[in-house]
């Protein structure tokens, strides 16, 4: 099976079809800065095997001017199934203005992004995978000024089978990332930046999170302006090398272990009005 190359100004309707893919390659591809693409599955079901099911890339070599992005992309009403699909959606180099909504994704990896991704919205989606895989993996190896900007996950269910301690969400090299009103059935890691200088404005608001939330940079004070507000957290929060953090109005409901752990270079941390059913250490 060859891949499908998607050009500019395309609307693709699957009309609820049952689609089986069988290839060693990527399948639905909008490469080298395509624009104005709508893919509506009509609650289709896509299964089988491939590398990335949907792949979007900017121009190569990429520089951050508008014409070099793939942009104005909408994916909706799509169901996928099977670990033999390695990745549901992959974004590379530069992609912006993306809406993904009302989808059910169950594959080996769900969202992979490497590069400068701007104004990315996921809403009302279910993302499910098994342990040792990642539902969301965002980073950038393009260099200092090529961090992502403005990712949002709203009203989503993100679940990983197996232990809640497994890191199913890994996010670095980003300016503004929000999770709001989501169920997150795994641990979340905000690791060392790959090639950019920082990760800023991480907001976790009104979610249920069953795993651990870790900011674990070893570069000194690398992260800035994180907020963890109004969540039900079954795991705990670990803060290292973060400047300006607000942790408030959360319920820590695991009952064992340490709820909030502050490591080196954790500065200007405001912890207020949390219900902690476990011990607190500093």
Coordinates of N, CA, C and O in Angstrom, one line a residue, residues 78-263:
X78 N -12.8 10.5 14.0 CA -12.0 9.3 13.5 C -11.7 8.4 14.7 O -11.4 8.7 15.8
X79 N -11.9 7.0 14.4 CA -11.5 6.0 15.3 C -10.4 5.2 14.8 O -10.4 4.9 13.6
X80 N -9.4 4.9 15.6 CA -8.3 4.0 15.2 C -8.1 2.9 16.2 O -8.5 3.0 17.4
X81 N -7.5 1.8 15.7 CA -7.4 0.6 16.6 C -6.2 -0.2 16.2 O -5.9 -0.4 15.0
X82 N -5.4 -0.6 17.2 CA -4.3 -1.6 17.0 C -2.9 -1.1 17.2 O -2.5 0.0 16.8
X83 N -2.1 -1.9 18.0 CA -0.7 -1.5 18.3 C 0.2 -1.7 17.1 O 1.4 -1.2 17.1
X84 N -0.3 -2.3 16.0 CA 0.6 -2.4 14.8 C 0.6 -1.1 14.0 O 1.3 -1.0 13.0
X85 N -0.3 -0.1 14.4 CA -0.1 1.3 13.9 C 0.8 1.9 14.9 O 0.5 2.2 16.0
X86 N 2.1 2.2 14.4 CA 3.1 2.7 15.3 C 2.7 4.1 15.9 O 3.0 4.3 17.1
X87 N 2.2 5.0 15.2 CA 1.8 6.3 15.6 C 0.6 6.8 14.9 O 0.5 6.6 13.7
X88 N -0.3 7.4 15.7 CA -1.6 7.8 15.1 C -1.3 9.1 14.3 O -1.7 9.2 13.1
X89 N -0.8 10.1 15.0 CA -0.5 11.4 14.4 C 0.9 11.9 14.6 O 1.3 11.9 15.8
X90 N 1.6 12.2 13.6 CA 3.0 12.7 13.7 C 3.1 14.1 13.1 O 2.7 14.3 12.0
X91 N 3.7 15.0 13.9 CA 4.0 16.3 13.4 C 5.6 16.5 13.4 O 6.2 16.3 14.4
X92 N 6.1 17.0 12.3 CA 7.5 17.2 12.2 C 7.9 18.6 11.6 O 7.1 19.2 10.8
X93 N 9.0 19.1 12.0 CA 9.6 20.4 11.6 C 8.7 21.6 12.0 O 9.0 22.2 13.0
X94 N 7.6 21.9 11.2 CA 6.8 23.0 11.6 C 5.4 22.9 11.1 O 5.1 22.7 9.9
X95 N 4.4 22.9 12.1 CA 3.0 22.7 11.8 C 2.3 23.7 12.8 O 2.6 23.8 13.9
X96 N 1.2 24.3 12.3 CA 0.5 25.2 13.1 C -1.0 25.2 12.8 O -1.4 24.8 11.7
X97 N -1.8 25.8 13.7 CA -3.3 25.9 13.5 C -3.9 24.6 13.2 O -4.5 24.3 12.1
X98 N -3.9 23.7 14.2 CA -4.4 22.4 14.1 C -5.5 22.2 15.1 O -5.4 22.5 16.3
X99 N -6.6 21.6 14.7 CA -7.7 21.1 15.6 C -8.0 19.6 15.4 O -8.2 19.2 14.3
X100 N -7.9 18.9 16.5 CA -8.3 17.5 16.5 C -9.4 17.3 17.5 O -9.2 17.6 18.7
X101 N -10.5 16.8 17.1 CA -11.7 16.7 18.0 C -12.5 15.5 17.7 O -12.6 14.9 16.6
X102 N -13.2 15.1 18.8 CA -14.2 14.0 18.8 C -13.6 12.7 18.1 O -14.2 12.1 17.2
X103 N -12.4 12.3 18.5 CA -11.7 11.1 18.0 C -11.4 10.1 19.1 O -11.3 10.5 20.3
X104 N -11.3 8.9 18.7 CA -10.9 7.8 19.6 C -9.7 7.1 19.0 O -9.8 6.4 18.0
X105 N -8.6 7.3 19.7 CA -7.3 6.7 19.2 C -6.8 5.6 20.1 O -6.6 5.9 21.3
X106 N -6.5 4.5 19.5 CA -6.0 3.4 20.3 C -4.9 2.7 19.5 O -5.2 1.7 18.7
X107 N -3.7 3.2 19.6 CA -2.5 2.7 18.8 C -1.3 2.6 19.7 O -1.4 2.9 20.9
X108 N -0.2 2.2 19.1 CA 1.1 2.1 19.9 C 1.5 3.4 20.6 O 1.7 3.5 21.8
X109 N 1.6 4.4 19.7 CA 1.8 5.8 20.2 C 0.7 6.7 19.5 O 0.3 6.4 18.4
X110 N 0.3 7.7 20.2 CA -0.8 8.5 19.7 C -0.3 9.8 19.0 O -0.5 10.0 17.8
X111 N 0.3 10.7 19.8 CA 0.8 11.9 19.2 C 2.3 12.1 19.4 O 2.8 12.0 20.5
X112 N 3.0 12.3 18.3 CA 4.4 12.6 18.4 C 4.6 13.9 17.7 O 4.1 14.1 16.6
X113 N 5.4 14.8 18.3 CA 5.8 16.0 17.7 C 7.2 16.4 17.9 O 7.7 16.3 19.0
X114 N 7.9 16.7 16.8 CA 9.3 17.1 17.0 C 9.5 18.4 16.1 O 9.5 18.2 14.8
X115 N 9.7 19.5 16.7 CA 9.9 20.8 15.9 C 9.1 21.9 16.5 O 8.8 21.9 17.7
X116 N 8.7 22.8 15.7 CA 8.0 24.0 16.1 C 6.5 23.9 15.7 O 6.2 24.1 14.6
X117 N 5.7 23.5 16.7 CA 4.3 23.4 16.5 C 3.6 24.5 17.2 O 3.8 24.7 18.4
X118 N 2.7 25.2 16.5 CA 2.1 26.4 17.1 C 0.6 26.3 17.0 O 0.0 25.9 16.0
X119 N -0.1 26.7 18.1 CA -1.6 26.7 18.1 C -2.2 25.4 17.8 O -2.8 25.2 16.7
X120 N -2.0 24.5 18.7 CA -2.5 23.1 18.5 C -3.5 22.8 19.6 O -3.3 22.9 20.8
X121 N -4.7 22.3 19.1 CA -5.9 22.1 20.0 C -6.4 20.7 19.8 O -6.7 20.2 18.7
X122 N -6.4 19.9 20.9 CA -7.0 18.6 21.0 C -8.2 18.7 22.0 O -8.0 19.1 23.1
X123 N -9.4 18.3 21.5 CA -10.6 18.4 22.4 C -11.5 17.2 22.2 O -11.6 16.7 21.1
X124 N -12.0 16.8 23.4 CA -13.1 15.7 23.4 C -12.6 14.5 22.6 O -13.3 13.9 21.8
X125 N -11.3 14.1 23.0 CA -10.7 12.9 22.4 C -10.4 11.8 23.4 O -10.2 12.2 24.6
X126 N -10.4 10.6 23.0 CA -10.0 9.5 23.9 C -8.6 9.0 23.2 O -8.6 8.7 22.0
X127 N -7.6 8.9 24.1 CA -6.3 8.4 23.6 C -5.9 7.3 24.5 O -5.7 7.5 25.7
X128 N -5.7 6.1 24.0 CA -5.5 4.9 24.8 C -4.3 4.1 24.2 O -4.3 3.8 23.0
X129 N -3.4 3.7 25.0 CA -2.3 2.8 24.6 C -1.9 2.0 25.7 O -2.4 2.1 26.9
X130 N -0.9 1.1 25.5 CA -0.5 0.2 26.5 C 0.8 0.7 27.1 O 1.5 1.6 26.6
X131 N 1.2 0.1 28.3 CA 2.4 0.5 29.0 C 3.7 0.3 28.1 O 3.7 -0.5 27.1
X132 N 4.7 1.1 28.4 CA 5.9 1.2 27.6 C 5.8 2.0 26.3 O 6.7 2.2 25.6
X133 N 4.6 2.5 26.1 CA 4.4 3.4 24.9 C 3.9 4.8 25.4 O 3.6 4.9 26.6
X134 N 3.9 5.8 24.6 CA 3.5 7.1 25.0 C 2.3 7.6 24.2 O 2.2 7.4 23.0
X135 N 1.3 8.1 24.9 CA 0.2 8.8 24.3 C 0.6 10.1 23.7 O 0.1 10.4 22.6
X136 N 1.4 10.9 24.4 CA 1.8 12.2 23.9 C 3.3 12.4 24.1 O 3.8 12.2 25.2
X137 N 4.0 12.7 23.1 CA 5.5 12.9 23.1 C 5.8 14.1 22.3 O 5.8 14.1 21.1
X138 N 6.2 15.3 23.0 CA 6.4 16.5 22.3 C 7.8 17.0 22.7 O 8.2 17.1 23.9
X139 N 8.6 17.3 21.7 CA 10.0 17.9 21.9 C 10.4 18.6 20.6 O 9.6 18.8 19.7
X140 N 11.6 19.1 20.6 CA 12.2 19.7 19.4 C 13.7 19.6 19.4 O 14.4 19.9 20.4
X141 N 14.2 19.1 18.3 CA 15.7 19.1 18.1 C 16.2 20.0 17.0 O 17.3 19.8 16.5
X142 N 15.4 21.1 16.8 CA 15.7 22.0 15.7 C 16.6 23.2 16.1 O 17.1 23.9 15.3
X143 N 16.8 23.4 17.4 CA 17.6 24.5 17.9 C 16.9 25.4 18.8 O 15.7 25.3 19.0
X144 N 17.6 26.4 19.3 CA 17.2 27.2 20.4 C 15.9 27.9 20.2 O 15.0 27.9 21.1
X145 N 15.6 28.5 19.1 CA 14.4 29.3 18.9 C 13.2 28.5 18.4 O 12.1 29.0 18.0
X146 N 13.3 27.2 18.3 CA 12.3 26.3 17.6 C 11.5 25.5 18.6 O 11.1 24.4 18.3
X147 N 11.2 26.1 19.8 CA 10.2 25.4 20.7 C 8.8 25.6 20.2 O 8.4 26.5 19.5
X148 N 8.0 24.6 20.6 CA 6.5 24.7 20.3 C 5.9 25.8 21.1 O 6.4 26.3 22.1
X149 N 4.7 26.3 20.6 CA 4.0 27.3 21.3 C 2.5 27.0 21.2 O 1.9 26.9 20.2
X150 N 1.8 26.9 22.4 CA 0.4 26.9 22.5 C -0.3 25.6 22.1 O -1.0 25.5 21.2
X151 N 0.0 24.6 23.0 CA -0.7 23.3 22.9 C -1.8 23.3 23.9 O -1.6 23.7 25.1
X152 N -3.0 22.8 23.6 CA -4.1 22.7 24.5 C -4.7 21.3 24.4 O -5.0 20.8 23.3
X153 N -5.0 20.7 25.5 CA -5.8 19.4 25.6 C -6.9 19.7 26.5 O -6.7 20.0 27.7
X154 N -8.2 19.6 26.0 CA -9.4 20.0 26.8 C -10.4 18.8 26.7 O -10.7 18.3 25.6
X155 N -10.9 18.4 27.8 CA -12.0 17.4 27.9 C -11.5 16.1 27.2 O -12.3 15.4 26.5
X156 N -10.3 15.7 27.4 CA -9.7 14.5 26.8 C -9.5 13.4 27.9 O -9.3 13.7 29.0
X157 N -9.7 12.1 27.4 CA -9.3 11.0 28.3 C -8.0 10.4 27.7 O -8.0 10.0 26.5
X158 N -7.0 10.4 28.5 CA -5.7 9.9 28.1 C -5.3 8.8 29.0 O -5.0 9.0 30.2
X159 N -5.2 7.6 28.6 CA -5.1 6.4 29.5 C -4.1 5.4 28.9 O -4.0 5.2 27.7
X160 N -3.3 4.9 29.9 CA -2.3 3.9 29.6 C -2.5 2.7 30.4 O -2.7 2.8 31.6
X161 N -2.6 1.5 29.8 CA -2.8 0.3 30.6 C -1.6 0.0 31.4 O -0.4 0.4 31.1
X162 N -1.7 -0.7 32.5 CA -0.6 -1.0 33.4 C -0.5 0.0 34.5 O -1.4 0.6 34.9
X163 N 0.8 0.0 35.1 CA 1.0 0.9 36.3 C 0.8 2.4 36.0 O 1.3 2.8 34.9
X164 N 0.2 3.1 36.9 CA 0.1 4.5 36.7 C 1.4 5.2 36.8 O 1.6 6.4 36.4
X165 N 2.5 4.5 37.3 CA 3.8 5.1 37.3 C 4.5 5.3 36.0 O 5.5 6.0 35.8
X166 N 3.9 4.6 35.0 CA 4.5 4.7 33.6 C 4.3 6.0 33.0 O 3.2 6.6 33.1
X167 N 5.4 6.6 32.4 CA 5.3 7.9 31.8 C 4.6 7.8 30.4 O 5.2 7.4 29.5
X168 N 3.4 8.2 30.3 CA 2.6 8.1 29.1 C 2.6 9.5 28.4 O 2.2 9.6 27.2
X169 N 3.0 10.6 29.1 CA 3.0 11.9 28.5 C 4.4 12.5 28.8 O 4.8 12.6 30.0
X170 N 5.1 12.9 27.8 CA 6.4 13.5 27.9 C 6.5 14.8 27.1 O 6.3 14.7 25.9
X171 N 6.7 15.9 27.7 CA 6.6 17.2 27.0 C 7.8 18.1 27.4 O 8.1 18.3 28.6
X172 N 8.5 18.6 26.4 CA 9.6 19.5 26.6 C 9.7 20.5 25.4 O 8.9 20.4 24.5
X173 N 10.5 21.5 25.5 CA 10.8 22.5 24.4 C 9.5 23.1 24.0 O 9.1 23.1 22.8
X174 N 8.8 23.8 25.0 CA 7.5 24.3 24.7 C 7.2 25.6 25.4 O 7.7 25.8 26.5
X175 N 6.4 26.5 24.8 CA 6.0 27.7 25.5 C 4.5 27.7 25.5 O 3.8 27.8 24.4
X176 N 3.9 27.5 26.6 CA 2.5 27.3 26.9 C 1.9 26.0 26.5 O 1.8 25.6 25.3
X177 N 1.6 25.2 27.5 CA 0.9 23.9 27.2 C -0.1 23.7 28.4 O 0.2 23.9 29.5
X178 N -1.4 23.5 28.0 CA -2.4 23.4 29.0 C -3.2 22.0 28.9 O -3.5 21.6 27.8
X179 N -3.4 21.4 30.0 CA -4.4 20.3 30.1 C -5.5 20.8 31.0 O -5.3 21.2 32.2
X180 N -6.7 20.7 30.5 CA -7.9 21.2 31.3 C -9.0 20.2 31.2 O -9.4 19.8 30.1
X181 N -9.6 19.9 32.3 CA -10.8 19.0 32.4 C -10.5 17.6 31.7 O -11.4 17.1 31.0
X182 N -9.3 17.1 31.9 CA -9.0 15.8 31.3 C -8.8 14.7 32.4 O -8.6 15.0 33.6
X183 N -9.0 13.5 32.0 CA -8.6 12.3 32.8 C -7.3 11.9 32.2 O -7.2 11.5 31.0
X184 N -6.3 11.8 33.1 CA -5.0 11.4 32.7 C -4.5 10.2 33.5 O -4.2 10.3 34.7
X185 N -4.6 9.0 32.9 CA -4.3 7.8 33.5 C -2.9 7.3 33.4 O -2.7 6.1 33.0
X186 N -2.0 8.2 33.7 CA -0.5 7.8 33.6 C 0.3 8.9 34.3 O -0.3 9.9 34.8
X187 N 1.6 8.7 34.3 CA 2.4 9.8 34.8 C 2.8 10.8 33.7 O 2.8 10.4 32.5
X188 N 3.1 12.0 34.1 CA 3.5 13.1 33.2 C 4.9 13.5 33.5 O 5.2 13.8 34.7
X189 N 5.7 13.6 32.5 CA 7.1 14.0 32.6 C 7.4 15.3 31.8 O 7.1 15.3 30.6
X190 N 8.0 16.2 32.4 CA 8.5 17.4 31.7 C 10.0 17.4 31.9 O 10.6 18.0 32.8
X191 N 10.7 16.8 30.9 CA 12.2 16.5 31.1 C 13.0 17.7 30.6 O 12.5 18.7 30.2
X192 N 14.3 17.4 30.6 CA 15.3 18.4 30.1 C 14.9 18.8 28.7 O 14.5 17.9 27.9
X193 N 15.0 20.1 28.4 CA 14.8 20.5 27.0 C 15.8 19.8 26.1 O 16.9 19.5 26.5
X194 N 15.4 19.5 24.8 CA 16.2 18.8 23.9 C 17.3 19.7 23.3 O 18.5 19.4 23.5
X195 N 16.8 20.7 22.6 CA 17.8 21.7 22.1 C 17.4 23.1 22.4 O 18.2 24.0 22.1
X196 N 16.2 23.4 22.9 CA 15.8 24.7 23.2 C 16.2 25.1 24.6 O 16.7 24.2 25.3
X197 N 16.0 26.3 25.0 CA 16.5 26.8 26.3 C 15.6 26.6 27.5 O 16.0 26.7 28.6
X198 N 14.3 26.4 27.3 CA 13.4 26.3 28.4 C 12.1 25.7 28.0 O 11.8 25.5 26.9
X199 N 11.3 25.4 29.1 CA 9.9 25.0 28.9 C 9.1 25.9 29.8 O 9.3 25.9 31.0
X200 N 8.2 26.7 29.3 CA 7.4 27.7 30.0 C 5.9 27.5 30.0 O 5.4 27.0 29.1
X201 N 5.3 28.0 31.1 CA 3.8 28.1 31.2 C 3.2 26.7 30.9 O 2.4 26.6 30.0
X202 N 3.4 25.8 31.8 CA 2.7 24.5 31.9 C 1.6 24.7 32.8 O 1.8 25.0 34.0
X203 N 0.3 24.4 32.4 CA -0.8 24.6 33.2 C -1.6 23.3 33.3 O -2.0 22.7 32.2
X204 N -1.8 22.8 34.5 CA -2.7 21.6 34.7 C -3.9 22.0 35.5 O -3.7 22.3 36.7
X205 N -5.0 22.1 34.9 CA -6.2 22.7 35.6 C -7.4 21.8 35.6 O -7.8 21.3 34.5
X206 N -7.9 21.4 36.8 CA -9.2 20.7 36.9 C -9.1 19.3 36.2 O -10.1 18.9 35.6
X207 N -8.0 18.6 36.4 CA -7.9 17.3 35.8 C -7.9 16.2 36.9 O -7.7 16.5 38.1
X208 N -8.2 15.0 36.5 CA -7.9 13.8 37.4 C -6.7 13.1 36.8 O -6.6 12.7 35.7
X209 N -5.6 13.0 37.7 CA -4.3 12.5 37.3 C -3.9 11.4 38.2 O -3.8 11.6 39.4
X210 N -3.8 10.2 37.6 CA -3.6 9.0 38.5 C -2.1 8.7 38.7 O -1.8 7.8 39.5
X211 N -1.2 9.4 38.0 CA 0.2 9.1 38.1 C 1.0 10.3 38.7 O 0.4 11.2 39.3
X212 N 2.3 10.3 38.5 CA 3.2 11.3 39.0 C 3.3 12.4 38.0 O 3.3 12.2 36.8
X213 N 3.5 13.6 38.5 CA 3.8 14.8 37.7 C 5.2 15.2 38.1 O 5.5 15.6 39.2
X214 N 6.1 15.2 37.1 CA 7.6 15.4 37.3 C 8.1 16.5 36.5 O 8.0 16.5 35.2
X215 N 8.7 17.6 37.1 CA 9.5 18.5 36.4 C 11.0 18.2 36.9 O 11.3 18.5 38.0
X216 N 11.8 17.7 36.0 CA 13.0 17.1 36.4 C 14.2 17.6 35.6 O 15.1 16.8 35.2
X217 N 14.3 18.9 35.3 CA 15.5 19.4 34.6 C 16.7 19.4 35.5 O 16.6 19.6 36.7
X218 N 17.8 19.1 34.9 CA 19.1 19.2 35.6 C 20.0 20.3 35.1 O 21.2 20.4 35.4
X219 N 19.4 21.3 34.4 CA 20.2 22.3 33.8 C 20.2 23.6 34.6 O 20.5 24.7 34.2
X220 N 19.7 23.5 35.9 CA 19.5 24.7 36.6 C 18.0 25.2 36.5 O 17.2 24.4 36.2
X221 N 17.8 26.4 36.7 CA 16.4 26.9 36.6 C 16.0 27.1 35.2 O 16.1 28.1 34.6
X222 N 15.4 26.0 34.6 CA 15.1 25.9 33.2 C 13.6 26.2 33.0 O 13.2 26.8 32.0
X223 N 12.7 25.7 33.8 CA 11.3 25.8 33.6 C 10.8 27.1 34.4 O 11.3 27.5 35.4
X224 N 9.8 27.7 33.8 CA 9.3 28.9 34.4 C 7.7 28.9 34.3 O 7.2 28.4 33.3
X225 N 7.1 29.4 35.4 CA 5.7 29.7 35.3 C 4.8 28.4 35.0 O 4.2 28.2 34.0
X226 N 4.8 27.5 36.0 CA 4.0 26.3 36.0 C 2.8 26.5 37.0 O 3.0 27.1 38.1
X227 N 1.7 26.0 36.7 CA 0.5 26.1 37.6 C -0.2 24.7 37.6 O -0.4 24.1 36.6
X228 N -0.4 24.2 38.8 CA -1.1 23.0 39.0 C -2.3 23.3 40.0 O -2.1 23.4 41.2
X229 N -3.4 23.4 39.4 CA -4.6 24.0 40.2 C -5.8 23.2 40.0 O -6.2 22.9 38.8
X230 N -6.5 22.9 41.1 CA -7.8 22.3 41.1 C -7.9 20.9 40.5 O -8.9 20.4 40.0
X231 N -6.8 20.1 40.7 CA -6.7 18.7 40.2 C -7.0 17.7 41.3 O -6.7 18.0 42.5
X232 N -7.5 16.5 40.9 CA -7.4 15.3 41.8 C -6.2 14.5 41.4 O -6.2 14.1 40.2
X233 N -5.3 14.4 42.3 CA -4.0 13.7 42.0 C -3.8 12.5 42.8 O -3.7 12.6 44.1
X234 N -3.8 11.3 42.2 CA -3.6 10.1 42.9 C -2.1 9.9 43.2 O -1.7 9.3 44.2
X235 N -1.2 10.4 42.3 CA 0.2 10.3 42.5 C 0.7 11.4 43.3 O 0.2 11.8 44.3
X236 N 1.9 12.0 42.9 CA 2.4 13.1 43.6 C 3.1 14.1 42.6 O 3.1 13.9 41.4
X237 N 3.6 15.2 43.1 CA 4.2 16.2 42.3 C 5.7 16.3 42.7 O 6.0 16.5 43.9
X238 N 6.6 16.3 41.7 CA 8.0 16.5 42.0 C 8.5 17.7 41.2 O 8.4 17.7 40.0
X239 N 9.1 18.6 41.9 CA 9.5 19.9 41.3 C 11.0 20.1 41.5 O 11.5 20.1 42.6
X240 N 11.8 20.1 40.3 CA 13.2 20.4 40.4 C 13.5 21.4 39.3 O 13.1 21.2 38.1
X241 N 14.2 22.4 39.6 CA 14.6 23.4 38.6 C 13.5 24.1 37.9 O 13.4 24.2 36.7
X242 N 12.5 24.7 38.7 CA 11.4 25.4 38.2 C 11.3 26.7 39.0 O 11.5 26.8 40.2
X243 N 11.1 27.8 38.2 CA 11.0 29.1 38.8 C 9.6 29.6 38.6 O 9.1 29.7 37.5
X244 N 8.9 29.9 39.7 CA 7.6 30.5 39.8 C 6.5 29.3 39.5 O 6.2 29.1 38.3
X245 N 6.1 28.7 40.5 CA 5.1 27.6 40.5 C 4.0 27.9 41.4 O 4.2 28.3 42.6
X246 N 2.8 27.6 41.0 CA 1.6 27.7 41.9 C 1.0 26.3 42.0 O 0.6 25.8 40.9
X247 N 0.9 25.8 43.2 CA 0.2 24.5 43.4 C -0.9 24.8 44.4 O -0.6 25.0 45.6
X248 N -2.1 24.8 43.9 CA -3.2 25.2 44.8 C -4.5 24.5 44.5 O -4.8 24.0 43.4
X249 N -5.3 24.3 45.5 CA -6.7 23.8 45.4 C -6.7 22.4 44.8 O -7.7 22.0 44.1
X250 N -5.7 21.6 45.0 CA -5.6 20.2 44.6 C -6.0 19.3 45.7 O -5.9 19.6 46.9
X251 N -6.5 18.1 45.3 CA -6.7 17.0 46.2 C -5.7 15.9 45.9 O -5.7 15.3 44.8
X252 N -4.8 15.6 46.9 CA -3.9 14.5 46.8 C -4.5 13.3 47.5 O -4.6 13.4 48.8
X253 N -4.9 12.3 46.8 CA -5.7 11.3 47.4 C -5.2 9.9 47.4 O -5.9 8.9 47.6
X254 N -3.8 9.8 47.2 CA -3.2 8.4 47.2 C -3.2 7.8 48.6 O -3.4 6.6 48.7
X255 N -2.9 8.6 49.6 CA -2.8 8.1 51.0 C -1.5 7.5 51.4 O -1.3 7.2 52.6
X256 N -0.5 7.4 50.5 CA 0.8 6.9 50.9 C 1.9 7.8 50.2 O 1.6 8.4 49.2
X257 N 3.1 7.8 50.7 CA 4.2 8.5 50.1 C 4.2 9.9 50.3 O 3.6 10.4 51.3
X258 N 4.8 10.7 49.4 CA 5.0 12.1 49.6 C 4.2 12.8 48.5 O 4.3 12.5 47.3
X259 N 3.4 13.8 48.9 CA 2.5 14.5 47.9 C 3.3 15.5 47.1 O 3.1 15.5 45.9
X260 N 4.1 16.3 47.7 CA 4.8 17.4 47.0 C 6.3 17.3 47.4 O 6.6 17.4 48.6
X261 N 7.2 17.1 46.4 CA 8.6 17.0 46.7 C 9.3 18.1 45.9 O 9.2 18.2 44.7
X262 N 10.1 19.0 46.7 CA 10.8 20.1 46.1 C 12.3 19.7 46.1 O 12.9 19.4 47.1
X263 N 12.9 19.8 44.9 CA 14.3 19.5 44.7 C 15.1 20.7 44.5 O 14.7 21.9 44.8

